[in-house]
mmCIF file of C-alpha atoms in Angstrom:
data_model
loop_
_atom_site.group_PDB
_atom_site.id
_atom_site.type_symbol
_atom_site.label_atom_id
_atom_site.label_comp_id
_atom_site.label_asym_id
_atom_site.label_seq_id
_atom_site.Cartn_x
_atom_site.Cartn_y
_atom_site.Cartn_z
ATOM 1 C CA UNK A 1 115.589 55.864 -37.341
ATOM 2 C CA UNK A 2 113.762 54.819 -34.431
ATOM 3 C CA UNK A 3 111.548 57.578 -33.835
ATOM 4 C CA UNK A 4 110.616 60.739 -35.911
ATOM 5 C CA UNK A 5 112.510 63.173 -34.170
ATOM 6 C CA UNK A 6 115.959 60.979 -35.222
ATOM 7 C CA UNK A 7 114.954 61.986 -38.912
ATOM 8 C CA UNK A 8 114.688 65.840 -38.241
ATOM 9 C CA UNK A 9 118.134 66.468 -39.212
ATOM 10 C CA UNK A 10 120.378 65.175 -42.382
ATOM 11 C CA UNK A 11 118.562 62.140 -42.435
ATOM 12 C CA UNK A 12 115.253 64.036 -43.340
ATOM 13 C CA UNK A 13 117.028 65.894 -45.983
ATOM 14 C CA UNK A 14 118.127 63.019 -47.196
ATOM 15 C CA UNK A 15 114.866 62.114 -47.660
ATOM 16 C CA UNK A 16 113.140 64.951 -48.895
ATOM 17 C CA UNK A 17 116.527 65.198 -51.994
ATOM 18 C CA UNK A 18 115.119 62.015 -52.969
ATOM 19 C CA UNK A 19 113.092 62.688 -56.090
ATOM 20 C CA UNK A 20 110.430 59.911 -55.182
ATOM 21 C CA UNK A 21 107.555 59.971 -53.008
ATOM 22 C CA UNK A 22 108.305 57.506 -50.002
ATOM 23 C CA UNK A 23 107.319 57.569 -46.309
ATOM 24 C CA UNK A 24 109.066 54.934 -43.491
ATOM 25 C CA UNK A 25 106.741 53.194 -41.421
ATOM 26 C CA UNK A 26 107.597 51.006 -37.476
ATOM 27 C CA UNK A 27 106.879 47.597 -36.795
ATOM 28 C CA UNK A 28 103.635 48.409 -35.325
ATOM 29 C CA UNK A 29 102.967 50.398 -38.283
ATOM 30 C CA UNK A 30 102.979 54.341 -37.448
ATOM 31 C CA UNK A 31 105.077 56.237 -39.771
ATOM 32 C CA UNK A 32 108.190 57.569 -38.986
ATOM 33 C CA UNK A 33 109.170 59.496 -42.245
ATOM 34 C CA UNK A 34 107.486 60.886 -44.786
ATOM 35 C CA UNK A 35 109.320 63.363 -47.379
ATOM 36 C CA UNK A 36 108.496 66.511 -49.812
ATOM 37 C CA UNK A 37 107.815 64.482 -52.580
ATOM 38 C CA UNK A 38 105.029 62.630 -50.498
ATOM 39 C CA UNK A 39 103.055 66.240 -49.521
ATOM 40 C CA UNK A 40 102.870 67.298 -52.975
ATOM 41 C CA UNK A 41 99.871 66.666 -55.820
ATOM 42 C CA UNK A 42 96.438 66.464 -55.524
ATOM 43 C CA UNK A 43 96.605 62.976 -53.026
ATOM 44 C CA UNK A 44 99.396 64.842 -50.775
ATOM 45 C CA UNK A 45 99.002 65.144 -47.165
ATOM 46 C CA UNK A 46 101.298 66.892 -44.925
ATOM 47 C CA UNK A 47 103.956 65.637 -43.282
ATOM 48 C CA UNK A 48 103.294 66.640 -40.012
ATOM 49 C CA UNK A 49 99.551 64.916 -40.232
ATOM 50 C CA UNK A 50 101.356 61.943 -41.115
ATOM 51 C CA UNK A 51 104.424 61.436 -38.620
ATOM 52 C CA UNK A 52 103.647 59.339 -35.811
ATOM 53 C CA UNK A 53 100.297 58.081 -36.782
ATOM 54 C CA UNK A 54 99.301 54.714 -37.864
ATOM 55 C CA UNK A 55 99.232 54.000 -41.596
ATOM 56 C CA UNK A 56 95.579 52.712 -41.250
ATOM 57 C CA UNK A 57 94.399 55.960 -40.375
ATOM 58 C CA UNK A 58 96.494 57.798 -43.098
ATOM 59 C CA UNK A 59 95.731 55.824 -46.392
ATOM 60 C CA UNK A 60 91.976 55.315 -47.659
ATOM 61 C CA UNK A 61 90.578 51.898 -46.325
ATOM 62 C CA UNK A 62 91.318 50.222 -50.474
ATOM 63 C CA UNK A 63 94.918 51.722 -49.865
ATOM 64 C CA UNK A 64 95.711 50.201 -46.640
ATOM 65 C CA UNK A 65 94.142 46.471 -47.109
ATOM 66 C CA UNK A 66 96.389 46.641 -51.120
ATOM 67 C CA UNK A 67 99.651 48.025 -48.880
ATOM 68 C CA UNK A 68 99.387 45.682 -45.836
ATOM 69 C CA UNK A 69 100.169 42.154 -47.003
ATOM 70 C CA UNK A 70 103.351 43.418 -48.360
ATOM 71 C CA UNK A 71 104.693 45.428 -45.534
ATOM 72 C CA UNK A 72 103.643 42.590 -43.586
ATOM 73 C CA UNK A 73 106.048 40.643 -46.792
ATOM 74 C CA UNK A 74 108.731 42.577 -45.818
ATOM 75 C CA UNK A 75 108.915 42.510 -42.501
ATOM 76 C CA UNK A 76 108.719 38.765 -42.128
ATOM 77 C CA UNK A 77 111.009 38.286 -45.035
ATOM 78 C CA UNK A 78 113.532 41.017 -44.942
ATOM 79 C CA UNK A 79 113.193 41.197 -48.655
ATOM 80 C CA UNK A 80 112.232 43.339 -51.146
ATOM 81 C CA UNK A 81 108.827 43.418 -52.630
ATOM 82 C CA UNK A 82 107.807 45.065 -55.863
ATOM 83 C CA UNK A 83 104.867 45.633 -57.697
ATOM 84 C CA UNK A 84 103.087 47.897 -60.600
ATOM 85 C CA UNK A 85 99.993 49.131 -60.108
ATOM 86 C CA UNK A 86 97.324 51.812 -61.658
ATOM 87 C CA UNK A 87 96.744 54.985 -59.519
ATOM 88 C CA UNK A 88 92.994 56.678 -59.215
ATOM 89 C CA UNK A 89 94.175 58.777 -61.950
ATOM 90 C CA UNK A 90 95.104 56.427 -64.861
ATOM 91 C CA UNK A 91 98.751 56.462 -64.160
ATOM 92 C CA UNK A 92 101.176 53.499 -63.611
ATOM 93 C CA UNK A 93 103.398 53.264 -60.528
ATOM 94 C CA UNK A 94 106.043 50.986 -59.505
ATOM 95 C CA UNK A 95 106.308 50.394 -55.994
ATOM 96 C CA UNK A 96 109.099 49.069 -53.831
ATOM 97 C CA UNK A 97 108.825 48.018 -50.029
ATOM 98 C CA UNK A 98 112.383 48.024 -48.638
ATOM 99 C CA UNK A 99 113.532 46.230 -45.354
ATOM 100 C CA UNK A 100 115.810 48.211 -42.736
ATOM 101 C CA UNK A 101 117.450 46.614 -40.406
ATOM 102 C CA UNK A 102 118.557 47.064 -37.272
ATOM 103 C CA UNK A 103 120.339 44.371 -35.193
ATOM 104 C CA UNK A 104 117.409 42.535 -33.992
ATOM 105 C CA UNK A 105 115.963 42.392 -37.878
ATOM 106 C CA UNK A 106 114.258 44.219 -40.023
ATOM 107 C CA UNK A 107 113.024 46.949 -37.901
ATOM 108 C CA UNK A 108 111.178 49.452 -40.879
ATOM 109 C CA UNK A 109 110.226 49.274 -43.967
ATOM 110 C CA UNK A 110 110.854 51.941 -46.882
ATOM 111 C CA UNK A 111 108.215 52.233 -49.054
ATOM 112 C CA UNK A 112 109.128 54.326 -52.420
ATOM 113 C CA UNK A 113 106.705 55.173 -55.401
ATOM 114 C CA UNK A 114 107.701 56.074 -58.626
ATOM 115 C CA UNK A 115 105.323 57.402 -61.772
ATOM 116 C CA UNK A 116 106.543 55.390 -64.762
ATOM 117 C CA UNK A 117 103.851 56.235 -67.208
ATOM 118 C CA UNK A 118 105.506 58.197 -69.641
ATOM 119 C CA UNK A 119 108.548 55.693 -69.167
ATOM 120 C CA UNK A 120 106.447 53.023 -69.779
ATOM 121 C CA UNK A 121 104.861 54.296 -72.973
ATOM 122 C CA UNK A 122 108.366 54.701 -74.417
ATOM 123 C CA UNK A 123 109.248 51.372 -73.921
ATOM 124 C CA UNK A 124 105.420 50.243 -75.728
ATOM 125 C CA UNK A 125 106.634 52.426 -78.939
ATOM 126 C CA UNK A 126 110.555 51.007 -79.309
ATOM 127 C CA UNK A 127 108.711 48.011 -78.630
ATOM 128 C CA UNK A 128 106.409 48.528 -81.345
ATOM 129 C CA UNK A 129 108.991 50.202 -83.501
ATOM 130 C CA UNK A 130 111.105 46.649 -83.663
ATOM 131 C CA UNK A 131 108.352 45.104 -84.570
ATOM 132 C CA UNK A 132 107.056 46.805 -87.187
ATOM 133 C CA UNK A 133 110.740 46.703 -88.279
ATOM 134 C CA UNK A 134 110.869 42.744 -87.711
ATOM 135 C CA UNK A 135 107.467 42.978 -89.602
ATOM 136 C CA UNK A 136 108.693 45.087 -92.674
ATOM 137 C CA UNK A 137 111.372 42.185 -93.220
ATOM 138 C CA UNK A 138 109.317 39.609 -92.504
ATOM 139 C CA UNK A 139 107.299 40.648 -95.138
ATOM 140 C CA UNK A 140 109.850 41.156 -97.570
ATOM 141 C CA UNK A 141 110.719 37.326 -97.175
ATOM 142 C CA UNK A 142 107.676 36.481 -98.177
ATOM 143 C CA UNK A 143 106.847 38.529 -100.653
ATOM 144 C CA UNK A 144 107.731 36.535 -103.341
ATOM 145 C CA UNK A 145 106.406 32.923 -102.181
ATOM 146 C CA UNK A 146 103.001 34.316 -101.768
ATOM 147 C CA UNK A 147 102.951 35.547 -105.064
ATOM 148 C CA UNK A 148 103.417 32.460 -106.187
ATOM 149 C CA UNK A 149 100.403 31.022 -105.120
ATOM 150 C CA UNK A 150 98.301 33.878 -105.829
ATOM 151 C CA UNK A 151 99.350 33.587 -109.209
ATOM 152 C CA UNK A 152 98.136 30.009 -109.555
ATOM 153 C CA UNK A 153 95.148 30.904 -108.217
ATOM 154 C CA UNK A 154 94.482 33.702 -110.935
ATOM 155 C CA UNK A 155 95.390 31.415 -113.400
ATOM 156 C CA UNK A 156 92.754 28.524 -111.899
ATOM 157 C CA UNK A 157 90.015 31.504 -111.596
ATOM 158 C CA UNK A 158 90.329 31.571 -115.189
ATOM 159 C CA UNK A 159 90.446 27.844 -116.186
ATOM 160 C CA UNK A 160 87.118 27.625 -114.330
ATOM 161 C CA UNK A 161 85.767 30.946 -115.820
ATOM 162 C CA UNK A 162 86.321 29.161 -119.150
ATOM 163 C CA UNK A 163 84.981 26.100 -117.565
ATOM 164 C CA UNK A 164 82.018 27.662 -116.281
ATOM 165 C CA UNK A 165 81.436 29.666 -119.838
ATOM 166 C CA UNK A 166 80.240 26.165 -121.376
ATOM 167 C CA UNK A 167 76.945 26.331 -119.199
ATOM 168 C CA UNK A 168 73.765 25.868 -120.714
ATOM 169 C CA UNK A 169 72.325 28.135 -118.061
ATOM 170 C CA UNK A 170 72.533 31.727 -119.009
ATOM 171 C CA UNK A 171 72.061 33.142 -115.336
ATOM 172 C CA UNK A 172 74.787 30.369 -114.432
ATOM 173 C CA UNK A 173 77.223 31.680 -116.877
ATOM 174 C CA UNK A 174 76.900 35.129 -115.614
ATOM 175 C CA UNK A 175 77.332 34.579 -112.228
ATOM 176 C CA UNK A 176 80.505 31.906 -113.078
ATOM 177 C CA UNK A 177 81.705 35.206 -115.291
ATOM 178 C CA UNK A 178 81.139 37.909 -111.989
ATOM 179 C CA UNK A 179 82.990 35.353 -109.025
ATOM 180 C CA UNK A 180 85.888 34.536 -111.590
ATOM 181 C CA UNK A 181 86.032 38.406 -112.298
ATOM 182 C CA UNK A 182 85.628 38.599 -108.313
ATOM 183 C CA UNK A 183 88.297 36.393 -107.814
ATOM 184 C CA UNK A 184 90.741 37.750 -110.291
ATOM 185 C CA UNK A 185 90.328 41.317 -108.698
ATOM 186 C CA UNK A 186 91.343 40.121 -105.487
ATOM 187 C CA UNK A 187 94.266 38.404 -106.793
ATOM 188 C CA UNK A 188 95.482 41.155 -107.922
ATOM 189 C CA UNK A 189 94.835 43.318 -104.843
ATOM 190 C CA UNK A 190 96.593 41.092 -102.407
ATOM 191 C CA UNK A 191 99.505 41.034 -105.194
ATOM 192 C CA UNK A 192 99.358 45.093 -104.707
ATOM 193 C CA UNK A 193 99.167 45.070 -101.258
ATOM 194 C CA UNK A 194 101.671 42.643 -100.430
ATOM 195 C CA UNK A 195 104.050 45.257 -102.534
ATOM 196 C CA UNK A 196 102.704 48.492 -101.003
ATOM 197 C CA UNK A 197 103.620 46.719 -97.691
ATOM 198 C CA UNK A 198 107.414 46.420 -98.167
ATOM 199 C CA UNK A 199 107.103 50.638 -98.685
ATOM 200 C CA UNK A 200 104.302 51.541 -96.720
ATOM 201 C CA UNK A 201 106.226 54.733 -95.499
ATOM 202 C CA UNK A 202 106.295 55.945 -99.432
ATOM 203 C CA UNK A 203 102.925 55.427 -99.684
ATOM 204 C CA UNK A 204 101.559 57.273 -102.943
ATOM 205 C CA UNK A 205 100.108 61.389 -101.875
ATOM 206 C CA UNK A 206 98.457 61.411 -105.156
ATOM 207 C CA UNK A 207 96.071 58.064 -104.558
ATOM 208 C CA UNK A 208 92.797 58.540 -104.147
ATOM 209 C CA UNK A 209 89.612 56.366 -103.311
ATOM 210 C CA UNK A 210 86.015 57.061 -103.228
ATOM 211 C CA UNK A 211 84.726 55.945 -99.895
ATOM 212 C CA UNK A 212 81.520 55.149 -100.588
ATOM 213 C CA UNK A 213 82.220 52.701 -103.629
ATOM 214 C CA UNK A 214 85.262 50.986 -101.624
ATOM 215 C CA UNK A 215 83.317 50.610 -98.259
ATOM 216 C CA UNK A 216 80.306 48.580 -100.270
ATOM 217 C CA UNK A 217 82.883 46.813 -102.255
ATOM 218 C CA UNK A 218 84.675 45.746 -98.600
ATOM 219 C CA UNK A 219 80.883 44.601 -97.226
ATOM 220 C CA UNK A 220 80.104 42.555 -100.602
ATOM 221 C CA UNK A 221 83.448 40.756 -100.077
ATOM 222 C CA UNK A 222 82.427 39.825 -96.361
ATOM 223 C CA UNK A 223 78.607 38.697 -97.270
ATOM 224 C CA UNK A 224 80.173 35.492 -97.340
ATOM 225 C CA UNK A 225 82.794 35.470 -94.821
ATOM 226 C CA UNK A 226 82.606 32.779 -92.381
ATOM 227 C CA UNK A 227 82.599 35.432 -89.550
ATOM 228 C CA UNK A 228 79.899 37.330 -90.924
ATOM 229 C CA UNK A 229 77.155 34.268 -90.692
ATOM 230 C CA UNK A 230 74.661 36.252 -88.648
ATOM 231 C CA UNK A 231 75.889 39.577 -88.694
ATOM 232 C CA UNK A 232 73.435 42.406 -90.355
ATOM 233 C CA UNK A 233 75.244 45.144 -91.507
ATOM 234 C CA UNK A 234 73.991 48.538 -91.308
ATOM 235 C CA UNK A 235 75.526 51.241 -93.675
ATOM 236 C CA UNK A 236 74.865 54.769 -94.048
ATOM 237 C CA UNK A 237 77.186 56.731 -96.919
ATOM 238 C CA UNK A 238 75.567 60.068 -97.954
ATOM 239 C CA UNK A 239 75.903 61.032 -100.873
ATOM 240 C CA UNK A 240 78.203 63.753 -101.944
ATOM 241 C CA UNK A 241 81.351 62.476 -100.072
ATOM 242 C CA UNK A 242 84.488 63.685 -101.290
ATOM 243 C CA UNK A 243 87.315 61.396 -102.462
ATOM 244 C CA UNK A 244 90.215 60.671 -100.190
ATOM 245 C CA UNK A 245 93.839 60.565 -99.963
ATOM 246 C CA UNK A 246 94.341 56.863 -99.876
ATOM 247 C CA UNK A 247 94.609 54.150 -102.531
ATOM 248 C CA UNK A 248 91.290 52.029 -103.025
ATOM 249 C CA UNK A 249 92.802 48.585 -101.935
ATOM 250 C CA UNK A 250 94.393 50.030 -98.889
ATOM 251 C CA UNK A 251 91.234 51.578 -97.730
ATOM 252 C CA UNK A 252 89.025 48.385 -98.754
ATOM 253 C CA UNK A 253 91.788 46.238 -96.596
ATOM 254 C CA UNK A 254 91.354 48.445 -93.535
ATOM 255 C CA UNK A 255 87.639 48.121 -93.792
ATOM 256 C CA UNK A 256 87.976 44.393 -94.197
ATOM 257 C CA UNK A 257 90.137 43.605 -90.945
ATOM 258 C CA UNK A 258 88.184 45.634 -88.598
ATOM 259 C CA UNK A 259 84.656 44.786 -89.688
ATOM 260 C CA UNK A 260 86.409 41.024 -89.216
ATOM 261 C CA UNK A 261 87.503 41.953 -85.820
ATOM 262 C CA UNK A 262 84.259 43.313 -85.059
ATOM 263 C CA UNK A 263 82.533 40.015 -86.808
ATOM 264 C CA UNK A 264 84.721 37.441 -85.004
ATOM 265 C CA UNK A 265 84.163 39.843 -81.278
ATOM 266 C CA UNK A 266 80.458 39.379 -81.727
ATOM 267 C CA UNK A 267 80.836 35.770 -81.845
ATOM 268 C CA UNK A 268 79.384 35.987 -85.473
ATOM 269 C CA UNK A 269 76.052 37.336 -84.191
ATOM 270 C CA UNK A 270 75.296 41.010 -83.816
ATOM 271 C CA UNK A 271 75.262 44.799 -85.523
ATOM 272 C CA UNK A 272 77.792 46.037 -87.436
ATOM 273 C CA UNK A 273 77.378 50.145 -88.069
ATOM 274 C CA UNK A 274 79.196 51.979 -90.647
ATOM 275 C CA UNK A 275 78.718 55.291 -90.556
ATOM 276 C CA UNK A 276 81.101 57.909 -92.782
ATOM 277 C CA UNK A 277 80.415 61.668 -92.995
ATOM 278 C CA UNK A 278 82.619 64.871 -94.044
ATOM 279 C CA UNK A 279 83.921 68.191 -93.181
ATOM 280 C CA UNK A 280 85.763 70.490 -95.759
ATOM 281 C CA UNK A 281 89.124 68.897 -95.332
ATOM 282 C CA UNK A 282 88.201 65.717 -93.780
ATOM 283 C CA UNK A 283 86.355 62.321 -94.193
ATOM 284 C CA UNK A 284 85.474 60.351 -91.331
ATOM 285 C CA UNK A 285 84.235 56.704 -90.797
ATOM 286 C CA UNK A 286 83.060 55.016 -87.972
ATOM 287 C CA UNK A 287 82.680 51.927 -87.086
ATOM 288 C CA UNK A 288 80.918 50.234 -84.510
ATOM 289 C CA UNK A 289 79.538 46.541 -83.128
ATOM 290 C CA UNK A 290 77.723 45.266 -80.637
ATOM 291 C CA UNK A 291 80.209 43.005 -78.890
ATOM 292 C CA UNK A 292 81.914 43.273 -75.409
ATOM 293 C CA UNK A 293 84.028 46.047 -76.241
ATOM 294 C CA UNK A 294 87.801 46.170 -75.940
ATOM 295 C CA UNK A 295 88.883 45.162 -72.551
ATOM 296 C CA UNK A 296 90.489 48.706 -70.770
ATOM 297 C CA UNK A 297 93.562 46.754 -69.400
ATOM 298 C CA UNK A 298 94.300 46.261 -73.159
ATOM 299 C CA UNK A 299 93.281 49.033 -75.063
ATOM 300 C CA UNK A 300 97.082 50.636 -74.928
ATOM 301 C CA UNK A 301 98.127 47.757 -76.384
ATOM 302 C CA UNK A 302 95.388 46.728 -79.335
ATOM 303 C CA UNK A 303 97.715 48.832 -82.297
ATOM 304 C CA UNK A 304 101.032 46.716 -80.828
ATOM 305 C CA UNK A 305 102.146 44.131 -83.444
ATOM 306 C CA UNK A 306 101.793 40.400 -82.860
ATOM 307 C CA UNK A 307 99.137 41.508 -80.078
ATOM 308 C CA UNK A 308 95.699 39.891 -80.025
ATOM 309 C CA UNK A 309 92.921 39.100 -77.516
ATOM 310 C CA UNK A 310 91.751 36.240 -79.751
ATOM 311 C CA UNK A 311 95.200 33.559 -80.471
ATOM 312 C CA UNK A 312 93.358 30.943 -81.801
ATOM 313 C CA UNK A 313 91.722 33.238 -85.097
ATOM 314 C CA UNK A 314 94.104 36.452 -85.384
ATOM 315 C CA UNK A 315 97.734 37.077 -85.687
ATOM 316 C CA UNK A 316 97.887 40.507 -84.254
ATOM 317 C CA UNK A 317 98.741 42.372 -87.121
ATOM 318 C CA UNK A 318 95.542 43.442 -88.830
ATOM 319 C CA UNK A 319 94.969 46.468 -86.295
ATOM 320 C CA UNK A 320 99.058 47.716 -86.761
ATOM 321 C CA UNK A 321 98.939 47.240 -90.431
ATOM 322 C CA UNK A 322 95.535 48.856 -91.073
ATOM 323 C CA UNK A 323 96.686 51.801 -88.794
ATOM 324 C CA UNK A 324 100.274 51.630 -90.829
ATOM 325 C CA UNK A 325 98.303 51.971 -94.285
ATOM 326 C CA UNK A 326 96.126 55.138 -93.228
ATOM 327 C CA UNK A 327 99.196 57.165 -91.059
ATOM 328 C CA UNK A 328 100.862 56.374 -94.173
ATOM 329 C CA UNK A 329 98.029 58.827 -96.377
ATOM 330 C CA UNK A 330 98.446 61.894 -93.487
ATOM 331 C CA UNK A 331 95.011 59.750 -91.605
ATOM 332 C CA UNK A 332 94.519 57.833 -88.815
ATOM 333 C CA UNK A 333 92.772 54.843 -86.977
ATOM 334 C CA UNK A 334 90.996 55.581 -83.127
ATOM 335 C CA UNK A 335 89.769 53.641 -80.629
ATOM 336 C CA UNK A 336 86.868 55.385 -78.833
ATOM 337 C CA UNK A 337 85.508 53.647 -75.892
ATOM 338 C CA UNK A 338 82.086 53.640 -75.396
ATOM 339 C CA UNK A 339 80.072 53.527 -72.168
ATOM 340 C CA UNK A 340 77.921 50.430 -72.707
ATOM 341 C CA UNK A 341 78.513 47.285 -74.692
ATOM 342 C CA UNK A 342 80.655 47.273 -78.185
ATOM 343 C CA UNK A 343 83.691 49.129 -80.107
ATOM 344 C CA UNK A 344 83.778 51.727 -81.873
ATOM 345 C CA UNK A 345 86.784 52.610 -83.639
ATOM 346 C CA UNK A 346 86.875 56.362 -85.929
ATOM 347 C CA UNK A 347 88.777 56.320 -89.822
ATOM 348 C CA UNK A 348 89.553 59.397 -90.044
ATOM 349 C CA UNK A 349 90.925 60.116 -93.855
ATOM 350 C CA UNK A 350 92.114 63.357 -95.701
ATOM 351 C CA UNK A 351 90.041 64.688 -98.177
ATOM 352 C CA UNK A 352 91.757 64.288 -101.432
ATOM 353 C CA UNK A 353 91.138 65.982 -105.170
ATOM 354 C CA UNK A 354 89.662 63.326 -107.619
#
């Protein structure tokens, strides 16, 4: 393998039945193989441009100083070396520098690239797939020790309804009357949703919800959200929106996590847009903040259970379960990046018959 013409014969077929792109480079550098797979697609070159020359003057400038060190690895090593990176075009590829000896050493190294992108995306939705699976059961556990709770706290809502009844203060009485009512309403939400979650595959195709009603319910729910201190909410609902195939709660909870992801990415400070409008068989609402944005190295990843950018306030599950409740009514939930600062993420529903 010491010199190209050594690889004109089987060893170059060898090479070229390999169903990888690769190319074998010297000691000092200058390539003395480079196969089929390596001429084709857009960044191809052919192989006889490439054989003898120096890799320096082969690969772009950004190429050569990210492929030296670890050529340079291998050669002092006679190891391996392995790494994942993100082509021009948005596509992942493993690499692998192999040593060949000789008896002196290593005497060239094998480079190999393979295109494990649509691999790679398989693995993300098993991965995702168990989880939601683990999350299905873990909520099944659970279930019935939450209820618990939420039960006592429907039952204290009352006690200091009652409490509150005794006022002398008219205007205090009415507003004790409209929190406990509040209260009691969301009691028995989170009792509903905690059931629709252990079947959110069956959800209901005759459910319903008017958008504009749940979206200002969602907003008066989060004027007094911790997260929402200094956030103004802007929210524009015309009039004459049709109904849509989701329940009421589930739509109201999906509104509630991501205006609280968009809240708690704005640092509590900032513009939260809601904007909803309608086609003949669709409903769409979009929502958008004035925060960083969603990171791209993560934005494959922000609908994966258990993931979040933000440990020490999420759990990573109010993205998959939001998504899970709208799929679930024939919608969906997208992430649309946006050129300058903030996230915008689309609701898009199915219009239903009221």
């Amino acid at each position: 393998m010491g010199t190209p013409e050594s690889l004109s014969g089987l060893g170059a077929a060898i090479l070229d039945a390999i169903p990888l792109s690769l190319y074998v480079v010297d000691r000092e550098l200058r390539v003395v193989a480079w196969n089929r797979t390596r001429e084709e697609g857009p960044l191809g070159r052919p192989r006889a441009k490439a054989i003898g020359r120096t890799l320096s003057s082969i690969l772009a400038p950004r190429g050569f100083r990210a492929t030296l060190p670890a050529i340079q690895e291998v050669l002092r090593t006679g190891r391996p070396h392995e790494s994942t990176m993100e082509s021009r075009r948005g596509r992942l590829v493993h690499v692998r520098r192999l040593p060949v000896f000789d008896s002196a050493g290593v005497s060239h190294v094998l480079s190999t690239f393979e295109d494990i992108t649509d691999r790679r995306a398989l693995e993300m939705r098993l991965i995702a797939s168990d989880r939601l699976a683990f999350l299905g059961q873990l909520v099944a556990g659970v279930v019935h020790e939450i209820s618990n709770p939420l039960a006592a706290i429907s039952g204290c809502a009352e006690t200091l309804a009652t409490i509150a009844s005794r006022a002398p203060d008219e205007k205090d009485r009415r507003e004790a009357r409209e929190f406990g009512e509040m209260v009691w309403k969301e009691v028995t939400r989170c009792e509903r949703l905690l059931k629709s979650l252990l079947g959110a595959a069956r959800s209901d195709p005759s459910a319903v919800a008017d958008v504009a009603t749940t979206v200002t319910m969602a907003l008066k729910l989060l004027e007094r959200h911790p997260a929402f201190g200094r956030v103004k909410v802007v929210a524009r609902l015309p009039p004459g929106l049709p109904p849509v195939s989701i329940g009421p709660d589930s739509l109201q909870q999906v509104v509630v996590a991501l205006s609280v992801n968009a809240a708690r990415a704005m640092d509590g400070k900032g513009t939260l847009s809601l904007r909803a409008s309608a086609t003949k068989r669709r409903v769409v609402l979009d929502l958008t903040d004035t925060g960083p944005g969603v990171p791209e190295a993560v934005r494959d990843r922000i609908f994966e259970p258990f993931f979040t950018t933000n440990p020490r306030q999420g759990t990573g599950l109010g993205l998959p379960i939001a998504r899970s409740l709208v799929r679930g009514s024939g919608g969906d939930i997208l992430h649309r990046p946006r050129r300058g600062k903030g996230a915008s993420f689309r609701i898009v529903l199915n219009a239903g018959q009221a």
